[in-house]
Amino acid sequence: MNDLTVKILNRLSSGNDFLSGESLCHEFGITRSAVWKHIGLLRAEGYQIDAVTGRGYHLSALTGRPVEAEVRPFLTGERFGKKIIYHPVTGSTNIQAKALAGEGAPEGSVVVADSQNGGRGRMGRIWVSPPGVNLYFSLILRPEVPSIRVPQLTLLVAVAIHRALCVLSPALLPMIKWPNDLLVKGKKLCGVLCEMQSEPEMTHFVVVGIGINVNQTKMPPEIEERATSLFLESGQFFSRPELLAFVLNHLEPLYNEWLLHDDLGFILPYLEKYSLLQSKEVSIDQRNRNLSGTVVGIARGGELKLLCADGQTILVSSGEAHLRKEIS
Ligand code: BTN
């Protein structure tokens, strides 16, 4: 969609009244036939626009796709989401966002896709990304911090998504599973994949990839035991544009605060309150070793605090945690 079409869409969605063709001509400095052409383009995109002689145009239905024009009305921040690049289908929004960041795209730019055919998760896994139902997006950040701090962003993002979900669906009660998942009743609803380009003392950019299962009514058999969606948990459909904006709205102030601090200390109480692993016995798969113990908290640097059988508490900075059994 070109800029002017988006502006006309924004104008149509800014009120509930009919807008005359003449007022649109006037406002945008274009002819009647140009207005008609833009209305046609919007209809081709799936927008329902009524045209009534003597009254003008009225937008009666949005598409529900997470396109800039539909996300923008919900945004409340200063920078996040100011630029949203939408793809009906792409390989991976993280790959697209990394390319854009490399070309100098500003902090807060978002790449979003209706579907991905190469969606990626942590540890080389695939992220199932069917069209029309879920959210797949990547946010470009340029934090001026040493790269050692960047892994903290994954937990920060998890908190922002958690808060957004608690506002939109208060009965959901999601839990944060260190370091990057949100789960409901033990099933995964959302994952975060942060990728960065950096030198030790300097972070060039970070791409924060977020996948949220929103309106999917059935999970593929191979993941239905461990994955769920907002619809499956609540019986309700959610607006993807609104949810995307809510996540950005919650993340931006948290991120600004994190930049002012040295660590995650300011959100530790929240993280520990909603941590799925808190006080649980876990095993942690790392590349070359396997750890086990009881989770006794999250450290200010974002590491998992693990009390091992020998009585020592160690800080675990990476790996995949598995619950062993509940401690009564
Ligand atoms: C995980 O839980 O392993 C992380 C999943 C991250 C998936 C998102 S979807 C948007 C972005 N693009 C990708 O290819 N991956 C992330």
Coordinates of C-alpha atoms and ligand atoms in Angstrom, one line a residue:
M1 CA 0.0 0.0 0.0
N2 CA 1.4 3.4 -0.8
D3 CA 1.6 6.2 1.7
L4 CA -1.4 8.1 0.5
T5 CA -3.6 5.0 0.5
V6 CA -2.5 4.4 4.1
K7 CA -3.3 8.1 5.0
I8 CA -6.8 7.8 3.4
L9 CA -7.4 4.6 5.4
N10 CA -6.3 6.3 8.6
R11 CA -8.6 9.2 7.9
L12 CA -11.5 6.8 7.2
S13 CA -10.9 4.9 10.4
S14 CA -10.5 8.0 12.5
G15 CA -14.3 8.5 12.9
N16 CA -17.5 6.8 12.4
D17 CA -19.1 9.3 10.0
F18 CA -19.3 9.3 6.3
L19 CA -16.6 11.4 4.6
S20 CA -17.4 13.1 1.4
G21 CA -15.2 12.5 -1.7
E22 CA -14.8 16.2 -1.9
S23 CA -13.4 16.6 1.6
L24 CA -10.9 13.8 0.9
C25 CA -9.9 15.6 -2.4
H26 CA -9.4 18.8 -0.4
E27 CA -7.5 17.3 2.5
F28 CA -5.1 15.3 0.3
G29 CA -4.9 17.6 -2.7
I30 CA -6.0 14.9 -5.2
T31 CA -8.8 14.6 -7.8
R32 CA -12.1 12.7 -7.4
S33 CA -10.8 9.9 -9.6
A34 CA -7.6 9.6 -7.6
V35 CA -9.8 9.2 -4.4
W36 CA -11.8 6.6 -6.2
K37 CA -8.6 4.7 -7.2
H38 CA -7.4 4.7 -3.5
I39 CA -10.8 3.4 -2.3
G40 CA -10.5 0.6 -4.9
L41 CA -7.0 -0.3 -3.7
L42 CA -8.3 -0.4 -0.1
R43 CA -11.2 -2.7 -1.1
A44 CA -8.8 -4.9 -2.9
E45 CA -6.8 -5.2 0.3
G46 CA -10.0 -6.5 2.0
Y47 CA -11.4 -3.3 3.6
Q48 CA -15.1 -2.9 3.4
I49 CA -15.9 0.7 2.4
D50 CA -19.5 1.8 1.7
A51 CA -20.0 4.5 -0.9
V52 CA -23.3 6.4 -0.7
T53 CA -24.3 9.1 -3.1
G54 CA -24.6 12.4 -1.4
R55 CA -22.8 11.2 1.8
G56 CA -19.5 9.8 0.7
Y57 CA -17.4 7.0 2.1
H58 CA -17.6 5.0 5.3
L59 CA -15.2 2.3 6.5
S60 CA -17.4 -0.5 7.7
A61 CA -14.8 -3.3 8.3
L62 CA -11.1 -3.5 8.8
T63 CA -9.1 -6.6 7.7
G64 CA -7.8 -7.6 11.1
R65 CA -4.4 -8.0 9.6
P66 CA -1.5 -6.6 11.7
V67 CA -0.8 -3.9 9.0
E68 CA 0.5 -0.4 10.0
A69 CA -2.8 1.3 9.5
E70 CA -4.6 -1.0 11.8
V71 CA -1.9 -1.2 14.5
R72 CA -1.2 2.6 14.6
P73 CA -4.5 3.6 16.3
F74 CA -3.6 1.5 19.3
L75 CA 0.0 2.7 19.7
T76 CA 0.7 5.0 22.7
G77 CA 4.6 5.0 22.7
E78 CA 7.1 7.5 21.3
R79 CA 9.2 5.3 19.1
F80 CA 8.2 1.6 19.0
G81 CA 6.1 0.9 15.9
K82 CA 6.5 4.3 14.3
K83 CA 7.6 2.3 11.2
I84 CA 5.8 -1.1 10.6
I85 CA 6.8 -3.1 7.6
Y86 CA 4.2 -5.8 6.8
H87 CA 4.6 -8.9 4.7
P88 CA 1.7 -11.1 3.8
V89 CA 4.3 -13.9 3.8
T90 CA 8.0 -14.0 4.4
G91 CA 10.7 -16.5 5.4
S92 CA 11.4 -15.1 8.8
T93 CA 10.7 -11.6 10.2
N94 CA 13.9 -11.9 12.2
I95 CA 15.9 -12.3 9.0
Q96 CA 14.0 -9.4 7.3
A97 CA 14.6 -7.2 10.4
K98 CA 18.3 -8.0 10.6
A99 CA 18.7 -7.0 7.0
L100 CA 16.8 -3.7 7.6
A101 CA 18.8 -3.0 10.8
G102 CA 22.0 -3.6 8.8
E103 CA 20.8 -0.9 6.3
G104 CA 20.3 1.5 9.2
A105 CA 16.6 1.2 10.0
P106 CA 15.8 3.2 13.2
E107 CA 15.2 1.8 16.6
G108 CA 11.6 0.8 17.1
S109 CA 11.0 -0.3 13.5
V110 CA 8.9 -3.5 13.3
V111 CA 8.7 -6.2 10.7
V112 CA 5.5 -8.2 10.9
A113 CA 4.2 -11.0 8.7
D114 CA 0.8 -12.7 8.3
S115 CA 2.7 -15.9 7.8
Q116 CA 6.2 -17.3 7.7
N117 CA 7.5 -20.2 5.7
G118 CA 10.9 -20.3 7.5
G119 CA 9.9 -19.2 11.1
R120 CA 12.7 -20.0 13.5
G121 CA 12.8 -20.7 17.2
R122 CA 15.6 -21.1 19.7
M123 CA 18.0 -24.0 19.4
G124 CA 17.4 -24.2 15.6
R125 CA 13.8 -25.2 16.0
I126 CA 11.1 -24.2 13.5
W127 CA 8.3 -21.8 14.5
V128 CA 5.0 -23.0 13.0
S129 CA 3.6 -19.8 11.4
P130 CA 0.3 -20.4 9.5
P131 CA -1.5 -17.4 7.9
G132 CA -4.4 -15.3 9.2
V133 CA -4.3 -16.3 12.8
N134 CA -1.2 -15.5 14.8
L135 CA 1.4 -12.8 15.4
Y136 CA 4.9 -13.0 14.1
F137 CA 7.0 -9.9 14.4
S138 CA 10.5 -8.5 15.0
L139 CA 11.4 -5.3 16.7
I140 CA 14.7 -3.5 15.9
L141 CA 16.6 -2.1 19.0
R142 CA 19.8 -0.2 19.2
P143 CA 20.7 -0.3 22.9
E144 CA 23.9 1.5 23.8
V145 CA 25.0 -1.3 26.2
P146 CA 27.8 -3.8 26.3
S147 CA 26.7 -7.0 24.5
I148 CA 26.9 -9.0 27.7
R149 CA 23.7 -7.2 28.8
V150 CA 21.7 -8.1 25.7
P151 CA 20.4 -11.6 26.9
Q152 CA 18.6 -9.7 29.7
L153 CA 16.3 -8.3 26.9
T154 CA 14.6 -11.7 26.4
L155 CA 13.3 -11.6 30.0
L156 CA 12.3 -7.9 29.7
V157 CA 10.3 -8.7 26.6
A158 CA 8.7 -11.7 28.3
V159 CA 7.5 -9.3 31.1
A160 CA 6.1 -6.8 28.6
I161 CA 4.2 -9.6 26.7
H162 CA 3.0 -11.0 30.1
R163 CA 1.7 -7.6 31.1
A164 CA 0.0 -7.0 27.8
L165 CA -1.8 -10.4 28.0
C166 CA -2.9 -9.8 31.5
V167 CA -4.6 -6.5 30.4
L168 CA -6.2 -8.0 27.3
S169 CA -7.2 -11.3 28.9
P170 CA -7.2 -11.1 32.7
A171 CA -8.4 -14.7 33.3
L172 CA -5.6 -16.2 31.3
L173 CA -2.9 -16.4 34.0
P174 CA 0.2 -17.0 31.8
M175 CA 3.5 -17.9 33.4
I176 CA 7.0 -16.9 32.2
K177 CA 9.3 -19.8 31.6
W178 CA 13.0 -18.7 31.8
P179 CA 14.4 -17.6 29.6
N180 CA 12.0 -16.9 26.7
D181 CA 8.6 -18.6 26.8
L182 CA 5.1 -17.8 28.0
L183 CA 3.0 -20.7 28.9
V184 CA -0.6 -21.3 29.9
K185 CA -1.4 -24.4 31.9
G186 CA 1.9 -25.9 30.9
K187 CA 1.5 -25.2 27.2
K188 CA 3.5 -22.8 25.1
L189 CA 1.7 -19.7 23.9
C190 CA 4.5 -17.4 23.0
G191 CA 8.3 -17.5 22.3
V192 CA 10.9 -14.8 22.0
L193 CA 14.1 -15.0 19.9
C194 CA 16.6 -12.2 20.3
E195 CA 19.5 -12.0 17.9
M196 CA 22.2 -9.4 17.9
Q197 CA 25.1 -7.9 16.0
S198 CA 27.7 -6.7 18.3
E199 CA 31.3 -6.3 19.5
P200 CA 32.1 -7.0 23.2
E201 CA 31.9 -3.4 24.2
M202 CA 29.3 -2.3 21.8
T203 CA 25.9 -3.6 20.5
H204 CA 25.2 -2.6 16.9
F205 CA 21.6 -3.8 17.0
V206 CA 19.3 -6.4 18.5
V207 CA 16.4 -8.0 16.7
V208 CA 13.7 -9.1 19.1
G209 CA 11.5 -11.8 17.4
I210 CA 8.2 -12.5 19.0
G211 CA 5.7 -15.3 18.0
I212 CA 2.3 -15.3 19.8
N213 CA -0.3 -18.0 19.0
V214 CA -3.4 -15.8 19.0
N215 CA -6.5 -17.1 17.1
Q216 CA -5.3 -20.5 16.0
T217 CA -8.3 -22.9 16.6
K218 CA -6.3 -26.1 16.3
M219 CA -2.6 -26.9 16.8
P220 CA -0.9 -29.3 14.5
P221 CA -0.9 -32.8 16.0
E222 CA 2.9 -32.8 16.4
I223 CA 2.8 -29.9 18.8
E224 CA -0.7 -29.9 20.3
E225 CA 0.5 -31.6 23.5
R226 CA 2.9 -28.7 24.2
A227 CA 1.5 -25.6 22.4
T228 CA -1.7 -23.6 22.7
S229 CA -3.2 -20.3 21.6
L230 CA -5.1 -17.4 23.2
F231 CA -8.3 -18.6 21.5
L232 CA -7.8 -22.2 22.7
E233 CA -7.3 -21.0 26.3
S234 CA -10.0 -18.3 26.5
G235 CA -12.6 -19.2 23.8
Q236 CA -12.2 -15.7 22.5
F237 CA -10.8 -14.2 19.3
F238 CA -8.3 -11.3 19.7
S239 CA -7.4 -8.4 17.5
R240 CA -3.9 -9.0 16.2
P241 CA -3.3 -5.3 15.5
E242 CA -4.4 -4.4 19.0
L243 CA -2.3 -7.1 20.7
L244 CA 0.8 -6.1 18.7
A245 CA 0.4 -2.5 19.7
F246 CA -0.2 -3.5 23.4
V247 CA 3.1 -5.5 23.5
L248 CA 5.0 -2.5 22.0
N249 CA 3.2 -0.1 24.4
H250 CA 4.2 -2.2 27.4
L251 CA 7.8 -2.9 26.2
E252 CA 8.8 0.7 25.4
P253 CA 8.7 2.1 28.9
L254 CA 10.3 -1.1 30.3
Y255 CA 13.1 -0.8 27.8
N256 CA 13.7 2.8 28.6
E257 CA 13.9 2.0 32.2
W258 CA 16.3 -0.9 31.6
L259 CA 18.6 1.4 29.7
L260 CA 18.9 3.5 32.8
H261 CA 19.7 0.5 35.0
D262 CA 22.6 -1.9 35.0
D263 CA 20.5 -5.0 35.2
L264 CA 17.0 -6.5 35.7
G265 CA 16.8 -5.7 39.4
F266 CA 13.8 -3.4 38.8
I267 CA 11.6 -6.2 37.5
L268 CA 12.9 -9.1 39.5
P269 CA 9.9 -9.2 41.9
Y270 CA 7.6 -9.4 38.9
L271 CA 9.7 -12.0 37.1
E272 CA 9.9 -14.2 40.2
K273 CA 6.2 -13.8 40.9
Y274 CA 5.3 -15.2 37.5
S275 CA 8.2 -17.5 37.0
L276 CA 7.0 -21.0 36.1
L277 CA 10.2 -22.5 37.4
Q278 CA 10.3 -20.8 40.8
S279 CA 11.0 -23.3 43.6
K280 CA 10.8 -26.2 41.1
E281 CA 13.2 -29.0 40.4
V282 CA 14.5 -28.7 36.9
S283 CA 17.1 -30.2 34.6
I284 CA 18.8 -27.8 32.2
D285 CA 20.2 -29.0 28.8
Q286 CA 23.2 -27.0 27.7
R287 CA 25.3 -27.6 24.7
N288 CA 27.9 -29.8 26.4
R289 CA 26.4 -30.6 29.8
N290 CA 23.3 -31.2 31.7
L291 CA 22.6 -29.5 35.0
S292 CA 19.9 -30.2 37.6
G293 CA 18.8 -28.6 40.8
T294 CA 16.1 -26.5 42.4
V295 CA 15.4 -23.0 41.1
V296 CA 15.7 -20.5 43.9
G297 CA 15.3 -17.3 41.9
I298 CA 16.4 -15.2 39.0
A299 CA 19.6 -13.1 39.3
R300 CA 19.8 -9.4 38.5
G301 CA 21.8 -10.3 35.4
G302 CA 18.9 -12.6 34.2
E303 CA 20.6 -15.9 35.0
L304 CA 18.6 -18.7 36.7
K305 CA 19.7 -19.3 40.3
L306 CA 20.0 -23.1 40.7
L307 CA 20.6 -24.8 44.0
C308 CA 22.5 -28.0 43.2
A309 CA 22.6 -31.3 45.1
D310 CA 26.0 -30.4 46.6
G311 CA 24.5 -27.4 48.3
Q312 CA 26.0 -24.8 46.0
T313 CA 23.9 -22.2 44.2
I314 CA 25.1 -21.6 40.6
L315 CA 24.0 -19.0 38.1
V316 CA 22.8 -20.5 34.8
S317 CA 22.9 -18.1 31.8
S318 CA 21.7 -20.3 29.0
G319 CA 20.0 -23.6 28.2
E320 CA 16.7 -25.3 27.9
A321 CA 15.0 -25.9 31.3
H322 CA 12.7 -28.9 31.9
L323 CA 10.5 -29.4 34.9
R324 CA 11.4 -32.5 36.8
K325 CA 8.7 -32.7 39.5
E326 CA 6.8 -30.4 41.8
I327 CA 8.2 -29.7 45.3
S328 CA 5.4 -29.8 47.9
Ligands
BTN1 C1 11.2 -19.8 20.6 O1 10.4 -20.0 21.5 O2 12.0 -20.7 20.3 C2 11.3 -18.5 20.0 C3 10.3 -18.4 18.9 C4 10.3 -17.0 18.2 C5 9.4 -17.0 17.0 C6 9.3 -15.6 16.4 S1 8.0 -15.5 15.2 C7 8.7 -13.9 14.7 C8 10.2 -14.1 14.6 N1 10.6 -14.6 13.4 C9 11.2 -15.8 13.5 O3 11.6 -16.5 12.6 N2 11.2 -16.2 14.8 C10 10.6 -15.2 15.6

